[in-house]
mmCIF file of C-alpha atoms and ligand atoms in Angstrom:
data_model
loop_
_atom_site.group_PDB
_atom_site.id
_atom_site.type_symbol
_atom_site.label_atom_id
_atom_site.label_comp_id
_atom_site.label_asym_id
_atom_site.label_seq_id
_atom_site.Cartn_x
_atom_site.Cartn_y
_atom_site.Cartn_z
ATOM 1 C CA MET K 1 70.415 94.157 141.970
ATOM 2 C CA THR K 2 69.617 91.441 139.516
ATOM 3 C CA ALA K 3 72.582 90.139 137.368
ATOM 4 C CA GLN K 4 70.778 91.739 134.321
ATOM 5 C CA GLN K 5 70.453 95.114 136.266
ATOM 6 C CA THR K 6 74.182 95.000 137.023
ATOM 7 C CA GLU K 7 75.197 94.208 133.401
ATOM 8 C CA LEU K 8 73.286 97.199 131.952
ATOM 9 C CA GLN K 9 73.452 99.444 134.855
ATOM 10 C CA TYR K 10 74.540 102.413 132.923
ATOM 11 C CA LEU K 11 73.478 103.654 129.465
ATOM 12 C CA PRO K 12 74.768 101.129 126.664
ATOM 13 C CA PRO K 13 77.553 102.777 124.647
ATOM 14 C CA ASP K 14 75.726 102.171 121.514
ATOM 15 C CA LEU K 15 72.988 104.644 122.677
ATOM 16 C CA LYS K 16 73.505 108.355 122.090
ATOM 17 C CA ARG K 17 72.365 110.343 125.031
ATOM 18 C CA GLU K 18 71.277 113.213 123.334
ATOM 19 C CA LEU K 19 69.079 111.141 121.235
ATOM 20 C CA LEU K 20 66.983 109.313 124.156
ATOM 21 C CA PRO K 21 63.502 110.033 124.444
ATOM 22 C CA LYS K 22 62.570 112.271 127.345
ATOM 23 C CA HIS K 23 59.563 110.586 127.889
ATOM 24 C CA VAL K 24 58.700 106.878 127.272
ATOM 25 C CA ALA K 25 55.204 105.311 127.788
ATOM 26 C CA VAL K 26 54.354 101.533 127.893
ATOM 27 C CA ILE K 27 51.222 99.665 127.624
ATOM 28 C CA MET K 28 52.093 96.635 129.371
ATOM 29 C CA ASP K 29 50.202 93.912 127.709
ATOM 30 C CA GLY K 30 50.763 90.020 128.111
ATOM 31 C CA ASN K 31 50.593 89.566 131.626
ATOM 32 C CA GLY K 32 47.772 86.773 131.465
ATOM 33 C CA ARG K 33 49.293 84.798 128.510
ATOM 34 C CA TRP K 34 52.926 84.867 130.391
ATOM 35 C CA ALA K 35 50.917 83.204 133.346
ATOM 36 C CA LYS K 36 49.405 80.778 131.011
ATOM 37 C CA HIS K 37 52.710 79.780 129.608
ATOM 38 C CA GLN K 38 54.159 79.140 132.985
ATOM 39 C CA GLY K 39 50.933 77.118 133.949
ATOM 40 C CA LEU K 40 50.017 79.705 136.588
ATOM 41 C CA PRO K 41 46.843 81.617 137.195
ATOM 42 C CA ARG K 42 46.569 85.183 135.385
ATOM 43 C CA ILE K 43 46.904 86.850 138.457
ATOM 44 C CA MET K 44 50.611 85.754 138.712
ATOM 45 C CA GLY K 45 51.349 87.424 135.421
ATOM 46 C CA HIS K 46 50.429 90.826 137.108
ATOM 47 C CA LYS K 47 52.517 90.206 139.824
ATOM 48 C CA ALA K 48 55.456 89.432 137.537
ATOM 49 C CA GLY K 49 54.438 92.515 135.594
ATOM 50 C CA VAL K 50 54.944 94.795 138.872
ATOM 51 C CA ASP K 51 58.825 93.393 138.911
ATOM 52 C CA ALA K 52 59.042 94.323 135.314
ATOM 53 C CA LEU K 53 57.858 97.773 136.026
ATOM 54 C CA LYS K 54 59.943 98.408 138.906
ATOM 55 C CA ASP K 55 63.119 97.105 136.780
ATOM 56 C CA LEU K 56 61.893 99.662 133.901
ATOM 57 C CA LEU K 57 61.665 102.594 136.175
ATOM 58 C CA ARG K 58 64.977 101.857 137.737
ATOM 59 C CA CYS K 59 66.339 101.676 134.089
ATOM 60 C CA CYS K 60 64.868 104.761 132.800
ATOM 61 C CA LYS K 61 66.422 106.501 136.049
ATOM 62 C CA ASP K 62 69.810 104.853 135.475
ATOM 63 C CA TRP K 63 69.954 105.590 132.016
ATOM 64 C CA GLY K 64 68.965 109.368 132.470
ATOM 65 C CA ILE K 65 65.202 109.234 130.860
ATOM 66 C CA GLU K 66 63.082 111.888 132.677
ATOM 67 C CA ALA K 67 59.640 110.537 132.335
ATOM 68 C CA LEU K 68 57.975 107.330 132.433
ATOM 69 C CA THR K 69 54.194 106.425 132.004
ATOM 70 C CA ALA K 70 52.715 103.212 132.350
ATOM 71 C CA TYR K 71 49.124 101.965 131.679
ATOM 72 C CA ALA K 72 48.065 99.886 134.496
ATOM 73 C CA PHE K 73 44.266 99.661 134.437
ATOM 74 C CA SER K 74 41.935 101.011 131.512
ATOM 75 C CA THR K 75 38.387 102.124 131.867
ATOM 76 C CA GLU K 76 37.644 99.136 129.866
ATOM 77 C CA ASN K 77 39.344 96.647 132.470
ATOM 78 C CA TRP K 78 36.364 96.599 134.738
ATOM 79 C CA GLY K 79 34.815 94.164 132.361
ATOM 80 C CA ARG K 80 37.144 91.531 133.724
ATOM 81 C CA PRO K 81 36.342 88.894 136.009
ATOM 82 C CA HIS K 82 35.798 90.409 139.497
ATOM 83 C CA GLU K 83 38.418 88.667 141.341
ATOM 84 C CA GLU K 84 40.940 89.667 138.709
ATOM 85 C CA VAL K 85 39.786 93.500 138.985
ATOM 86 C CA ASP K 86 40.000 92.976 142.995
ATOM 87 C CA PHE K 87 43.430 91.421 142.704
ATOM 88 C CA LEU K 88 44.651 94.313 140.544
ATOM 89 C CA MET K 89 43.326 96.818 142.908
ATOM 90 C CA THR K 90 44.744 95.136 146.064
ATOM 91 C CA LEU K 91 48.112 94.530 144.211
ATOM 92 C CA PHE K 92 48.487 98.504 143.298
ATOM 93 C CA GLN K 93 47.743 99.517 146.945
ATOM 94 C CA ARG K 94 50.187 96.894 148.230
ATOM 95 C CA VAL K 95 52.929 97.822 145.699
ATOM 96 C CA LEU K 96 52.359 101.623 146.584
ATOM 97 C CA ARG K 97 52.496 100.859 150.399
ATOM 98 C CA GLN K 98 55.653 98.825 150.124
ATOM 99 C CA GLU K 99 57.531 100.948 147.442
ATOM 100 C CA LEU K 100 56.867 104.396 148.579
ATOM 101 C CA ARG K 101 59.756 104.890 150.899
ATOM 102 C CA GLU K 102 62.373 103.898 148.330
ATOM 103 C CA MET K 103 60.417 106.082 145.755
ATOM 104 C CA VAL K 104 60.901 108.891 147.987
ATOM 105 C CA GLU K 105 64.596 108.374 148.557
ATOM 106 C CA GLU K 106 65.203 107.819 144.958
ATOM 107 C CA ASN K 107 63.601 111.452 144.212
ATOM 108 C CA VAL K 108 60.690 109.753 142.079
ATOM 109 C CA GLN K 109 57.938 111.923 141.399
ATOM 110 C CA ILE K 110 54.686 109.816 141.380
ATOM 111 C CA ARG K 111 51.577 110.792 139.726
ATOM 112 C CA PHE K 112 48.228 108.752 138.983
ATOM 113 C CA VAL K 113 46.046 110.012 136.147
ATOM 114 C CA GLY K 114 42.629 108.688 135.109
ATOM 115 C CA ASN K 115 39.348 108.770 136.861
ATOM 116 C CA LEU K 116 40.588 108.321 140.143
ATOM 117 C CA SER K 117 37.450 108.950 142.090
ATOM 118 C CA SER K 118 35.657 105.416 141.151
ATOM 119 C CA LEU K 119 38.668 103.526 142.500
ATOM 120 C CA PRO K 120 38.529 101.857 146.009
ATOM 121 C CA ARG K 121 38.785 104.399 148.957
ATOM 122 C CA SER K 122 41.755 102.803 150.412
ATOM 123 C CA LEU K 123 43.549 102.852 147.020
ATOM 124 C CA GLN K 124 42.708 106.587 146.573
ATOM 125 C CA ALA K 125 44.075 107.125 150.068
ATOM 126 C CA GLU K 126 47.111 105.312 149.228
ATOM 127 C CA ILE K 127 47.411 107.572 145.958
ATOM 128 C CA SER K 128 46.885 110.751 147.381
ATOM 129 C CA ARG K 129 49.764 110.096 149.818
ATOM 130 C CA ALA K 130 52.179 108.763 147.376
ATOM 131 C CA MET K 131 51.522 112.032 145.164
ATOM 132 C CA GLU K 132 51.538 114.247 148.352
ATOM 133 C CA GLU K 133 54.820 112.616 149.548
ATOM 134 C CA THR K 134 56.753 112.955 146.174
ATOM 135 C CA LYS K 135 55.153 116.176 144.694
ATOM 136 C CA ASP K 136 58.357 118.116 145.442
ATOM 137 C CA ASN K 137 60.561 115.447 144.051
ATOM 138 C CA CYS K 138 62.826 116.500 141.071
ATOM 139 C CA GLY K 139 63.902 113.165 139.609
ATOM 140 C CA ILE K 140 62.074 110.812 137.276
ATOM 141 C CA LYS K 141 58.417 111.462 136.541
ATOM 142 C CA PHE K 142 56.374 108.392 137.119
ATOM 143 C CA THR K 143 53.055 108.415 135.931
ATOM 144 C CA ILE K 144 50.464 105.812 136.354
ATOM 145 C CA ALA K 145 47.219 105.611 134.410
ATOM 146 C CA THR K 146 44.734 103.958 136.481
ATOM 147 C CA ASN K 147 41.101 103.711 135.370
ATOM 148 C CA TYR K 148 42.269 105.726 132.393
ATOM 149 C CA GLY K 149 40.679 106.258 129.135
ATOM 150 C CA GLY K 150 42.052 108.690 126.668
ATOM 151 C CA ARG K 151 38.419 109.384 125.403
ATOM 152 C CA GLN K 152 37.233 109.913 128.722
ATOM 153 C CA GLU K 153 40.273 112.263 129.604
ATOM 154 C CA ILE K 154 39.671 114.443 126.390
ATOM 155 C CA ILE K 155 35.765 114.605 127.466
ATOM 156 C CA GLN K 156 36.578 115.741 130.988
ATOM 157 C CA ALA K 157 39.034 118.380 129.409
ATOM 158 C CA CYS K 158 36.231 119.583 127.271
ATOM 159 C CA ARG K 159 33.586 119.929 130.029
ATOM 160 C CA ALA K 160 36.231 121.789 132.317
ATOM 161 C CA ILE K 161 36.789 124.305 129.207
ATOM 162 C CA ALA K 162 33.015 124.639 128.413
ATOM 163 C CA GLN K 163 32.504 125.448 132.115
ATOM 164 C CA LYS K 164 35.086 128.284 131.990
ATOM 165 C CA VAL K 165 33.364 129.745 128.929
ATOM 166 C CA GLN K 166 30.038 129.416 130.422
ATOM 167 C CA GLN K 167 31.209 131.432 133.319
ATOM 168 C CA GLY K 168 32.991 134.004 130.832
ATOM 169 C CA LEU K 169 36.584 133.211 132.147
ATOM 170 C CA LEU K 170 37.585 131.939 128.586
ATOM 171 C CA GLN K 171 36.602 133.021 125.259
ATOM 172 C CA PRO K 172 35.849 130.325 122.491
ATOM 173 C CA ASP K 173 38.310 131.593 120.500
ATOM 174 C CA GLU K 174 40.912 131.662 123.061
ATOM 175 C CA ILE K 175 40.971 127.936 123.151
ATOM 176 C CA ASP K 176 44.214 126.294 121.504
ATOM 177 C CA GLU K 177 46.437 123.495 121.840
ATOM 178 C CA ALA K 178 48.134 125.113 125.113
ATOM 179 C CA THR K 179 44.565 125.620 126.550
ATOM 180 C CA PHE K 180 43.523 122.067 126.006
ATOM 181 C CA GLU K 181 46.757 120.489 127.556
ATOM 182 C CA ARG K 182 46.276 122.649 130.773
ATOM 183 C CA HIS K 183 43.135 120.681 131.062
ATOM 184 C CA LEU K 184 44.329 117.384 130.691
ATOM 185 C CA TYR K 185 45.650 114.841 133.379
ATOM 186 C CA THR K 186 48.972 114.992 131.944
ATOM 187 C CA ILE K 187 49.451 118.772 132.750
ATOM 188 C CA GLY K 188 53.241 119.580 133.035
ATOM 189 C CA ILE K 189 54.459 116.540 131.650
ATOM 190 C CA CYS K 190 55.794 116.546 128.039
ATOM 191 C CA ASP K 191 54.200 114.246 125.562
ATOM 192 C CA PRO K 192 55.814 110.699 125.142
ATOM 193 C CA ASP K 193 58.549 110.651 122.568
ATOM 194 C CA LEU K 194 58.192 106.758 122.387
ATOM 195 C CA LEU K 195 55.458 104.496 123.038
ATOM 196 C CA ILE K 196 56.181 100.861 123.698
ATOM 197 C CA ARG K 197 53.585 98.203 123.536
ATOM 198 C CA THR K 198 54.579 94.426 124.430
ATOM 199 C CA SER K 199 52.877 91.151 123.186
ATOM 200 C CA GLY K 200 52.577 92.124 119.623
ATOM 201 C CA GLU K 201 49.101 93.740 119.591
ATOM 202 C CA MET K 202 49.246 96.552 116.840
ATOM 203 C CA ARG K 203 46.774 98.723 118.955
ATOM 204 C CA VAL K 204 46.885 102.024 120.818
ATOM 205 C CA SER K 205 44.042 100.784 123.183
ATOM 206 C CA ASN K 206 42.545 104.494 124.494
ATOM 207 C CA PHE K 207 45.745 105.072 125.740
ATOM 208 C CA LEU K 208 47.061 108.710 125.785
ATOM 209 C CA LEU K 209 45.203 109.777 122.477
ATOM 210 C CA TRP K 210 46.062 113.478 122.555
ATOM 211 C CA GLN K 211 49.506 113.035 123.791
ATOM 212 C CA ILE K 212 50.875 110.423 121.440
ATOM 213 C CA ALA K 213 50.155 112.468 118.067
ATOM 214 C CA TYR K 214 53.687 112.529 117.223
ATOM 215 C CA SER K 215 55.104 109.732 119.484
ATOM 216 C CA GLU K 216 57.090 106.839 118.016
ATOM 217 C CA ILE K 217 55.576 103.424 118.395
ATOM 218 C CA TYR K 218 57.431 100.169 119.211
ATOM 219 C CA ILE K 219 55.794 97.182 119.579
ATOM 220 C CA THR K 220 57.452 93.905 120.498
ATOM 221 C CA ASP K 221 56.260 90.386 120.796
ATOM 222 C CA THR K 222 57.798 89.972 124.024
ATOM 223 C CA LEU K 223 55.158 89.441 126.986
ATOM 224 C CA TRP K 224 55.247 92.306 129.602
ATOM 225 C CA PRO K 225 56.574 90.265 132.487
ATOM 226 C CA ASP K 226 59.793 89.322 130.211
ATOM 227 C CA PHE K 227 60.400 92.970 129.273
ATOM 228 C CA ASP K 228 63.839 93.699 130.711
ATOM 229 C CA ARG K 229 66.825 96.112 130.275
ATOM 230 C CA HIS K 230 67.799 93.896 127.218
ATOM 231 C CA GLU K 231 64.253 94.469 125.395
ATOM 232 C CA PHE K 232 64.478 98.517 126.480
ATOM 233 C CA HIS K 233 67.827 98.601 125.049
ATOM 234 C CA ARG K 234 66.680 97.070 121.784
ATOM 235 C CA ALA K 235 63.728 99.352 121.830
ATOM 236 C CA LEU K 236 65.786 102.511 122.230
ATOM 237 C CA CYS K 237 68.214 101.531 119.508
ATOM 238 C CA ALA K 238 65.183 100.907 117.142
ATOM 239 C CA TYR K 239 64.008 104.574 118.502
ATOM 240 C CA GLN K 240 67.453 106.187 117.756
ATOM 241 C CA GLN K 241 67.004 104.811 114.115
ATOM 242 C CA ARG K 242 63.999 106.606 113.227
ATOM 243 C CA GLU K 243 63.682 110.242 111.815
ATOM 244 C CA ARG K 244 61.255 112.039 113.199
ATOM 245 C CA ARG K 245 59.767 114.730 111.064
ATOM 246 C CA PHE K 246 56.847 115.900 113.240
ATOM 247 C CA GLY K 247 54.935 116.408 109.955
ATOM 248 C CA LYS K 248 57.659 118.347 108.422
ATOM 249 C CA VAL K 249 59.817 117.142 105.235
HETATM 250 C C1 FPP X 1 47.501 93.737 130.562
HETATM 251 O O1 FPP X 1 48.033 92.199 130.615
HETATM 252 C C2 FPP X 1 47.875 94.161 132.038
HETATM 253 C C3 FPP X 1 47.191 94.702 132.901
HETATM 254 C C4 FPP X 1 45.769 94.782 132.405
HETATM 255 C C5 FPP X 1 47.532 95.277 134.070
HETATM 256 C C6 FPP X 1 48.963 95.624 134.283
HETATM 257 C C7 FPP X 1 49.142 95.971 135.636
HETATM 258 C C8 FPP X 1 50.474 95.851 136.108
HETATM 259 C C9 FPP X 1 51.549 95.279 135.573
HETATM 260 C C10 FPP X 1 50.637 95.963 137.653
HETATM 261 C C11 FPP X 1 51.452 97.524 137.777
HETATM 262 C C12 FPP X 1 51.483 97.812 139.219
HETATM 263 C C13 FPP X 1 51.640 99.160 139.638
HETATM 264 C C14 FPP X 1 51.622 99.527 141.241
HETATM 265 C C15 FPP X 1 51.324 100.353 138.689
HETATM 266 P P1 FPP X 1 46.604 91.209 130.028
HETATM 267 O O2 FPP X 1 46.099 90.754 131.440
HETATM 268 O O3 FPP X 1 45.804 91.997 129.486
HETATM 269 O O4 FPP X 1 47.474 89.853 129.405
HETATM 270 P P2 FPP X 1 46.864 89.148 128.201
HETATM 271 O O5 FPP X 1 46.582 89.990 127.071
HETATM 272 O O6 FPP X 1 47.939 88.401 128.022
HETATM 273 O O7 FPP X 1 45.483 88.635 128.944
#
C-alpha cells in the first residue's frame, strides 16, 4: 500500500457516510498530456492511468462506495494512431490477466459495457473470463466502458425493443423508462450519482448519456494519472455540498 493510500485508508471524518454517492463514474482524461509533461510517449500516460484507476477502485472499496464505472475506450477512440489503439488493447488484456485473481479475492464484480464484439478476440476472451469469474461476487460493481458510445448504446436498445414489438412480445404503449433501462448495457446498475472528469474539459463525450440525466458533475484540472485519494476526497466534499433536487424544488 502506498503512503497516500495508508493515510486515507478509511473514510475521511469530514465526509458523511450517509451522503456518499452509491455510484461514481469517471472520464479518465489527460493521460497523453500527463506523459507529455513528463517528457514521455503518450502510451506511458495510459500505463500510469491504470495505476490511478486501480487506486481509485481500492479507495471506493475502502470508503464503502458501491459502484465505479470508468470510461476506458470510446467508439471514437478508434480514430487514434494505430500504435496507440494497439497499445491500449494489449494493455487492457494484460491488466485484466494480471489483476483478475486479486479482484476475485476482493469480491469485485467486473462488467464490461460497450460494443465488445469488435474488440480483438483475445481481449474478448479475457473479458468473458473476468465477467464469468466475478459474476457472483457481491462487493463493489466495477464497470469498464470499452468501445462504448452513449448514442450507440441507445440505438442498440431501440433496436432490441423494436424487435420485441415486431415479434408481438411488447406493445408500444408498454415502453416506459424502466423498459428502456432493461435494454441498456448497464442493466442492474443504478445511475451514477457523481460523474468526475479530469483534465478540465467541460464535456460529457458520449458517456452514459441516458444514465447521467441527474448525476452531479465534477470537473477537475488534474490530469488522470495524478488523480489520487486526495483528489477523490475533494470531489466527494464538493459532491456532499450539492443539493440534489432531481427537478423538484
Ligand atoms: C484519455 O486520455 C484516456 C484514454 C482514452 C484511455 C484511458 C485508459 C486507461 C486509463 C487504462 C484503463 C485500463 C483498464 C484495464 C480499464 P487522453 O489520451 O485523451 O489524454 P489527452 O487528452 O491528454 O491526450
